[in-house]
Amino acid sequence: MASYATSSPATDVNLVTAALDGDRHALARLISLVEDQDAAAQDALRALFPHTGRAHLIGVTGPPGSGKSTLVNVLTQRFRGSGRTVGIIAVDPSSPFSGGALLGDRVRMRDLAGDPGVFVRSMATRGSLGGLAQATNDVVKVLDAAGFDAVLIETVGAGQSEVEIASTAHTTIVLEAPGMGDEVQALKAGLMEIADILVVNKADRPGAARTARALEMVIDRNSAASEDGWQPPILQTVALDGSGVPELVQAIDDHRQHRCTTGLLAERERRRIKGELVGVLQRELLDRLLSRLGPEELGQWVERVAARKVDVYTVASRLCETPS
């Protein structure tokens, strides 16, 4: 069972109220409670939940070095220019040994510092798979409830494992860049199938047109599988100077409008909620099982498996069948 820190219920009510009123310090504290699995975090999320469901959730993923952080920075500036407020969640990889991470909001997106309409938060993956931290969904809720018009979720960029972002975001942007084994990367269906918008970033480099053509081949091949007739556009950008970013913002807005018109935005939201609910159930049931089992009995089963007296599947089956 996860160990939870203690906190004052009155303080948490005050934090929720202050965060809803735009207090950035309260917002940061609430996110910390969520990340740390504080005992009062669930109560805070329950209070915030009625205020959610308004933000456009935008995932930005792709291989390392494709320029995700720079593009998110420029995208945010364009959103702010049109009067939209933006919350940013930058998921950073953490060490599998120490659990530590170089949290990116300390070194990236400095151009956004001081803008009251922007809130940047880095999160460590803490060993979770799929490129997203376990608490990401809850942090999204906090930013959504706080009134941000758009929430940008930048993943760690670990290739095929990034498909988890599609279950969280309403619109998923997949980045590629020239000179990174583009043709081979483009043929990996996992990333291409989650893309609502494809972007060849660093398009001022040699090979950008070739990369775009490779992506077009994949999209043409998969076009019959589109669930709602949306054809993912393939755009070219140079995030460093903003080239192509206005077209990307338009594509994001067009995708949201298309999903609203077809009714599939609500359907995607239901799928997102279902995935989140299943994940919460898995963690809750596992925590309860491990708490009931205890470290001593767990260690005994480990020793039996190590001695080849029983296999892990048999152990798991027996433990799940044991009455509480």
Tab-separated table of C-alpha atoms in Angstrom:
chain	number	residue	atom	x	y	z
A	1	MET	CA	0.000	0.000	0.000
A	2	ALA	CA	1.303	3.410	-0.903
A	3	SER	CA	2.241	5.545	2.065
A	4	TYR	CA	0.469	8.881	2.215
A	5	ALA	CA	1.528	12.079	3.860
A	6	THR	CA	-0.900	13.822	6.151
A	7	SER	CA	-2.348	17.253	5.604
A	8	SER	CA	-5.030	19.487	7.042
A	9	PRO	CA	-8.530	19.130	5.477
A	10	ALA	CA	-9.199	22.819	6.072
A	11	THR	CA	-5.987	23.716	4.320
A	12	ASP	CA	-6.968	21.548	1.327
A	13	VAL	CA	-10.372	23.257	1.055
A	14	ASN	CA	-8.584	26.573	1.070
A	15	LEU	CA	-6.160	25.322	-1.578
A	16	VAL	CA	-8.996	24.217	-3.852
A	17	THR	CA	-10.826	27.525	-3.454
A	18	ALA	CA	-7.658	29.529	-4.023
A	19	ALA	CA	-6.701	27.462	-7.085
A	20	LEU	CA	-10.142	27.986	-8.611
A	21	ASP	CA	-9.668	31.708	-7.969
A	22	GLY	CA	-6.407	31.691	-9.937
A	23	ASP	CA	-3.869	31.498	-7.102
A	24	ARG	CA	-0.770	30.016	-8.750
A	25	HIS	CA	0.857	29.048	-5.465
A	26	ALA	CA	-2.261	27.100	-4.464
A	27	LEU	CA	-2.304	25.472	-7.893
A	28	ALA	CA	1.304	24.364	-7.481
A	29	ARG	CA	0.585	22.976	-4.010
A	30	LEU	CA	-2.422	21.009	-5.263
A	31	ILE	CA	-0.355	19.468	-8.038
A	32	SER	CA	2.309	18.525	-5.491
A	33	LEU	CA	-0.344	16.807	-3.356
A	34	VAL	CA	-1.483	14.834	-6.385
A	35	GLU	CA	2.044	13.834	-7.394
A	36	ASP	CA	2.972	12.819	-3.853
A	37	GLN	CA	-0.254	10.808	-3.414
A	38	ASP	CA	-1.114	12.859	-0.384
A	39	ALA	CA	-4.018	11.500	1.677
A	40	ALA	CA	-6.131	14.561	0.916
A	41	ALA	CA	-5.407	14.586	-2.828
A	42	GLN	CA	-8.486	12.511	-3.667
A	43	ASP	CA	-10.718	14.841	-1.653
A	44	ALA	CA	-9.267	17.817	-3.497
A	45	LEU	CA	-9.804	16.108	-6.859
A	46	ARG	CA	-13.416	15.340	-5.934
A	47	ALA	CA	-13.986	19.026	-5.187
A	48	LEU	CA	-12.310	20.058	-8.448
A	49	PHE	CA	-14.019	17.509	-10.684
A	50	PRO	CA	-17.270	19.457	-11.323
A	51	HIS	CA	-15.132	22.253	-12.755
A	52	THR	CA	-13.379	20.001	-15.311
A	53	GLY	CA	-14.256	19.097	-18.880
A	54	ARG	CA	-13.626	22.444	-20.523
A	55	ALA	CA	-9.964	22.378	-21.557
A	56	HIS	CA	-8.692	21.123	-24.895
A	57	LEU	CA	-6.136	18.409	-24.079
A	58	ILE	CA	-3.323	18.374	-26.633
A	59	GLY	CA	-0.617	15.709	-26.616
A	60	VAL	CA	2.770	16.368	-28.197
A	61	THR	CA	4.939	13.311	-28.754
A	62	GLY	CA	7.674	11.941	-30.976
A	63	PRO	CA	11.245	10.670	-30.779
A	64	PRO	CA	13.905	12.451	-28.698
A	65	GLY	CA	15.526	15.316	-30.561
A	66	SER	CA	12.508	16.115	-32.701
A	67	GLY	CA	12.075	19.485	-30.967
A	68	LYS	CA	8.992	18.877	-28.844
A	69	SER	CA	9.858	21.385	-26.100
A	70	THR	CA	10.683	24.157	-28.557
A	71	LEU	CA	7.486	23.549	-30.470
A	72	VAL	CA	5.384	23.527	-27.288
A	73	ASN	CA	7.001	26.837	-26.341
A	74	VAL	CA	6.110	28.455	-29.667
A	75	LEU	CA	2.640	26.901	-29.746
A	76	THR	CA	1.941	28.373	-26.331
A	77	GLN	CA	3.012	31.813	-27.495
A	78	ARG	CA	0.609	31.565	-30.438
A	79	PHE	CA	-2.235	30.478	-28.155
A	80	ARG	CA	-1.514	33.376	-25.838
A	81	GLY	CA	-1.542	35.739	-28.791
A	82	SER	CA	-5.131	34.694	-29.457
A	83	GLY	CA	-6.082	35.190	-25.805
A	84	ARG	CA	-6.101	31.543	-24.746
A	85	THR	CA	-4.631	30.460	-21.431
A	86	VAL	CA	-2.353	27.429	-21.418
A	87	GLY	CA	-1.306	24.816	-18.898
A	88	ILE	CA	1.745	22.735	-19.797
A	89	ILE	CA	2.661	19.325	-18.402
A	90	ALA	CA	6.155	18.247	-19.429
A	91	VAL	CA	6.701	14.586	-18.568
A	92	ASP	CA	10.379	13.864	-17.971
A	93	PRO	CA	12.085	10.473	-17.756
A	94	SER	CA	13.188	9.421	-14.294
A	95	SER	CA	16.039	7.189	-13.268
A	96	PRO	CA	14.974	3.543	-12.790
A	97	PHE	CA	17.451	3.392	-9.902
A	98	SER	CA	17.006	6.599	-7.913
A	99	GLY	CA	13.660	7.770	-9.290
A	100	GLY	CA	15.169	11.205	-9.845
A	101	ALA	CA	14.660	13.304	-12.954
A	102	LEU	CA	15.900	16.524	-14.490
A	103	LEU	CA	12.612	18.373	-14.344
A	104	GLY	CA	12.318	20.370	-17.511
A	105	ASP	CA	10.457	23.453	-16.311
A	106	ARG	CA	13.753	24.542	-14.748
A	107	VAL	CA	15.612	24.597	-18.064
A	108	ARG	CA	12.994	24.881	-20.826
A	109	MET	CA	10.342	27.390	-21.872
A	110	ARG	CA	11.996	30.367	-20.228
A	111	ASP	CA	10.286	32.646	-22.732
A	112	LEU	CA	6.991	31.916	-20.963
A	113	ALA	CA	8.176	32.969	-17.523
A	114	GLY	CA	6.070	35.648	-15.898
A	115	ASP	CA	3.025	35.195	-18.132
A	116	PRO	CA	0.007	34.860	-15.804
A	117	GLY	CA	-1.859	32.987	-18.536
A	118	VAL	CA	0.675	30.154	-18.636
A	119	PHE	CA	1.447	27.514	-16.041
A	120	VAL	CA	4.280	25.041	-16.645
A	121	ARG	CA	4.759	21.894	-14.599
A	122	SER	CA	7.263	19.090	-15.102
A	123	MET	CA	6.544	15.580	-13.907
A	124	ALA	CA	8.823	12.582	-13.587
A	125	THR	CA	7.572	9.305	-15.065
A	126	ARG	CA	8.604	7.478	-11.856
A	127	GLY	CA	8.933	4.265	-13.799
A	128	SER	CA	5.489	4.276	-15.421
A	129	LEU	CA	5.306	2.953	-18.962
A	130	GLY	CA	3.938	4.644	-22.045
A	131	GLY	CA	5.698	7.970	-21.577
A	132	LEU	CA	3.259	9.376	-19.024
A	133	ALA	CA	3.515	9.640	-15.279
A	134	GLN	CA	0.776	7.844	-13.333
A	135	ALA	CA	-0.432	11.115	-11.867
A	136	THR	CA	-0.627	12.892	-15.230
A	137	ASN	CA	-4.390	12.410	-15.592
A	138	ASP	CA	-4.978	13.942	-12.167
A	139	VAL	CA	-2.694	16.898	-12.869
A	140	VAL	CA	-4.607	17.440	-16.114
A	141	LYS	CA	-7.807	17.647	-14.035
A	142	VAL	CA	-6.262	20.254	-11.738
A	143	LEU	CA	-5.215	22.470	-14.663
A	144	ASP	CA	-8.548	21.932	-16.401
A	145	ALA	CA	-10.476	22.917	-13.274
A	146	ALA	CA	-8.247	25.962	-12.825
A	147	GLY	CA	-9.675	27.284	-16.079
A	148	PHE	CA	-6.905	26.861	-18.637
A	149	ASP	CA	-8.288	26.812	-22.167
A	150	ALA	CA	-5.680	24.370	-23.434
A	151	VAL	CA	-3.517	21.822	-21.631
A	152	LEU	CA	-0.413	20.756	-23.554
A	153	ILE	CA	1.050	17.400	-22.509
A	154	GLU	CA	4.610	16.839	-23.726
A	155	THR	CA	5.789	13.259	-23.377
A	156	VAL	CA	9.300	11.984	-22.734
A	157	GLY	CA	9.803	10.846	-26.322
A	158	ALA	CA	10.566	7.151	-26.130
A	159	GLY	CA	9.330	6.048	-29.543
A	160	GLN	CA	6.754	3.286	-29.700
A	161	SER	CA	5.853	3.453	-26.014
A	162	GLU	CA	4.420	6.945	-26.543
A	163	VAL	CA	1.077	5.557	-27.718
A	164	GLU	CA	-0.337	6.024	-24.196
A	165	ILE	CA	-0.725	9.733	-24.883
A	166	ALA	CA	-3.596	8.959	-27.278
A	167	SER	CA	-5.734	7.729	-24.382
A	168	THR	CA	-5.263	11.037	-22.555
A	169	ALA	CA	-5.331	13.759	-25.208
A	170	HIS	CA	-8.210	14.986	-27.352
A	171	THR	CA	-5.741	15.913	-30.099
A	172	THR	CA	-2.426	14.109	-30.532
A	173	ILE	CA	0.454	15.708	-32.413
A	174	VAL	CA	3.273	13.396	-33.531
A	175	LEU	CA	6.586	15.005	-34.426
A	176	GLU	CA	9.285	13.722	-36.753
A	177	ALA	CA	12.507	15.398	-37.822
A	178	PRO	CA	14.812	14.930	-40.809
A	179	GLY	CA	18.006	12.959	-40.367
A	180	MET	CA	16.760	10.693	-37.592
A	181	GLY	CA	16.060	7.539	-39.545
A	182	ASP	CA	12.853	9.149	-40.688
A	183	GLU	CA	11.717	6.629	-43.287
A	184	VAL	CA	12.115	3.738	-40.858
A	185	GLN	CA	10.503	5.656	-38.007
A	186	ALA	CA	7.609	6.690	-40.210
A	187	LEU	CA	6.789	3.085	-40.988
A	188	LYS	CA	6.321	2.226	-37.309
A	189	ALA	CA	2.565	2.025	-37.160
A	190	GLY	CA	2.269	2.526	-33.407
A	191	LEU	CA	3.073	6.221	-33.518
A	192	MET	CA	1.425	6.903	-36.850
A	193	GLU	CA	-1.898	5.387	-35.837
A	194	ILE	CA	-2.298	7.702	-32.852
A	195	ALA	CA	-1.513	10.855	-34.822
A	196	ASP	CA	-4.272	13.380	-35.375
A	197	ILE	CA	-1.697	15.795	-36.768
A	198	LEU	CA	1.759	14.929	-38.127
A	199	VAL	CA	4.534	17.494	-37.996
A	200	VAL	CA	7.927	17.389	-39.661
A	201	ASN	CA	9.815	19.781	-37.404
A	202	LYS	CA	13.232	21.257	-38.185
A	203	ALA	CA	11.996	21.459	-41.766
A	204	ASP	CA	14.868	23.752	-42.737
A	205	ARG	CA	17.187	20.734	-42.607
A	206	PRO	CA	17.983	18.562	-45.623
A	207	GLY	CA	15.639	15.623	-46.033
A	208	ALA	CA	12.485	17.306	-44.695
A	209	ALA	CA	10.566	16.772	-47.940
A	210	ARG	CA	11.602	13.113	-48.014
A	211	THR	CA	10.385	12.653	-44.451
A	212	ALA	CA	7.048	14.259	-45.324
A	213	ARG	CA	6.648	11.939	-48.321
A	214	ALA	CA	7.350	8.900	-46.132
A	215	LEU	CA	4.635	10.050	-43.726
A	216	GLU	CA	2.223	10.608	-46.611
A	217	MET	CA	2.746	7.012	-47.727
A	218	VAL	CA	1.839	5.731	-44.258
A	219	ILE	CA	-1.218	7.984	-43.986
A	220	ASP	CA	-2.461	6.950	-47.436
A	221	ARG	CA	-2.029	3.306	-46.504
A	222	ASN	CA	-3.998	3.717	-43.252
A	223	SER	CA	-6.625	6.178	-44.493
A	224	ALA	CA	-9.319	3.523	-44.832
A	225	ALA	CA	-9.055	2.825	-41.090
A	226	SER	CA	-10.005	6.387	-40.082
A	227	GLU	CA	-12.907	6.263	-37.644
A	228	ASP	CA	-14.475	9.599	-38.552
A	229	GLY	CA	-13.093	10.665	-41.897
A	230	TRP	CA	-10.389	12.887	-40.421
A	231	GLN	CA	-7.256	12.811	-42.584
A	232	PRO	CA	-4.239	13.722	-40.422
A	233	PRO	CA	-2.529	16.691	-42.070
A	234	ILE	CA	1.232	16.591	-42.549
A	235	LEU	CA	2.761	19.947	-41.713
A	236	GLN	CA	6.318	21.247	-41.794
A	237	THR	CA	7.560	23.580	-39.085
A	238	VAL	CA	10.710	25.271	-37.914
A	239	ALA	CA	9.981	25.789	-34.235
A	240	LEU	CA	13.071	27.936	-33.688
A	241	ASP	CA	11.731	30.731	-35.896
A	242	GLY	CA	8.023	29.893	-35.769
A	243	SER	CA	7.687	28.892	-39.414
A	244	GLY	CA	4.610	26.748	-40.009
A	245	VAL	CA	3.308	27.203	-36.456
A	246	PRO	CA	0.255	29.319	-37.451
A	247	GLU	CA	-0.779	26.481	-39.770
A	248	LEU	CA	-0.315	24.001	-36.913
A	249	VAL	CA	-2.531	26.063	-34.603
A	250	GLN	CA	-5.184	26.141	-37.332
A	251	ALA	CA	-4.939	22.356	-37.747
A	252	ILE	CA	-5.383	21.891	-33.982
A	253	ASP	CA	-8.489	24.074	-34.019
A	254	ASP	CA	-9.819	22.324	-37.128
A	255	HIS	CA	-9.382	18.918	-35.496
A	256	ARG	CA	-11.228	19.985	-32.363
A	257	GLN	CA	-14.049	21.446	-34.443
A	258	HIS	CA	-14.234	18.286	-36.556
A	259	ARG	CA	-14.463	16.085	-33.478
A	260	CYS	CA	-17.157	18.297	-31.965
A	261	THR	CA	-19.176	18.271	-35.187
A	262	THR	CA	-19.026	14.491	-35.577
A	263	GLY	CA	-19.678	13.848	-31.887
A	264	LEU	CA	-16.445	11.903	-31.539
A	265	LEU	CA	-14.912	14.364	-29.102
A	266	ALA	CA	-17.412	13.132	-26.520
A	267	GLU	CA	-16.722	9.534	-27.553
A	268	ARG	CA	-12.973	10.004	-27.175
A	269	GLU	CA	-13.590	11.547	-23.766
A	270	ARG	CA	-15.569	8.451	-22.745
A	271	ARG	CA	-12.722	6.205	-23.886
A	272	ARG	CA	-10.264	8.347	-21.956
A	273	ILE	CA	-12.393	8.082	-18.814
A	274	LYS	CA	-12.745	4.312	-19.247
A	275	GLY	CA	-8.972	3.905	-19.559
A	276	GLU	CA	-8.398	6.080	-16.519
A	277	LEU	CA	-10.992	4.179	-14.481
A	278	VAL	CA	-9.439	0.825	-15.359
A	279	GLY	CA	-6.010	2.149	-14.385
A	280	VAL	CA	-7.277	3.435	-11.034
A	281	LEU	CA	-8.983	0.100	-10.343
A	282	GLN	CA	-5.795	-1.794	-11.151
A	283	ARG	CA	-3.715	0.318	-8.792
A	284	GLU	CA	-6.329	0.246	-6.019
A	285	LEU	CA	-6.799	-3.528	-6.192
A	286	LEU	CA	-3.036	-4.106	-6.313
A	287	ASP	CA	-2.487	-1.851	-3.303
A	288	ARG	CA	-5.169	-3.709	-1.350
A	289	LEU	CA	-3.746	-7.097	-2.279
A	290	LEU	CA	-0.184	-6.147	-1.336
A	291	SER	CA	-1.372	-4.585	1.919
A	292	ARG	CA	-3.221	-7.769	2.864
A	293	LEU	CA	-0.317	-9.956	1.778
A	294	GLY	CA	2.396	-8.102	3.696
A	295	PRO	CA	6.130	-8.027	2.947
A	296	GLU	CA	6.930	-11.244	4.858
A	297	GLU	CA	4.481	-13.448	2.964
A	298	LEU	CA	5.422	-11.791	-0.316
A	299	GLY	CA	9.070	-12.581	0.415
A	300	GLN	CA	8.186	-16.214	1.083
A	301	TRP	CA	6.483	-16.517	-2.278
A	302	VAL	CA	9.487	-14.889	-3.942
A	303	GLU	CA	11.768	-17.482	-2.383
A	304	ARG	CA	9.534	-20.324	-3.574
A	305	VAL	CA	9.569	-18.972	-7.121
A	306	ALA	CA	13.349	-18.463	-6.977
A	307	ALA	CA	13.713	-22.109	-5.877
A	308	ARG	CA	11.606	-23.138	-8.895
A	309	LYS	CA	8.992	-24.739	-6.623
A	310	VAL	CA	6.202	-22.724	-8.209
A	311	ASP	CA	5.827	-20.281	-11.114
A	312	VAL	CA	4.711	-16.662	-10.899
A	313	TYR	CA	1.411	-17.290	-12.717
A	314	THR	CA	0.365	-19.944	-10.222
A	315	VAL	CA	1.305	-17.653	-7.324
A	316	ALA	CA	-0.659	-14.744	-8.788
A	317	SER	CA	-3.696	-16.968	-9.319
A	318	ARG	CA	-3.592	-18.304	-5.778
A	319	LEU	CA	-3.179	-14.865	-4.221
A	320	CYS	CA	-6.064	-13.427	-6.200
A	321	GLU	CA	-8.321	-16.317	-5.198
A	322	THR	CA	-7.507	-15.929	-1.499
A	323	PRO	CA	-10.486	-14.343	0.284
A	324	SER	CA	-9.882	-10.978	1.966
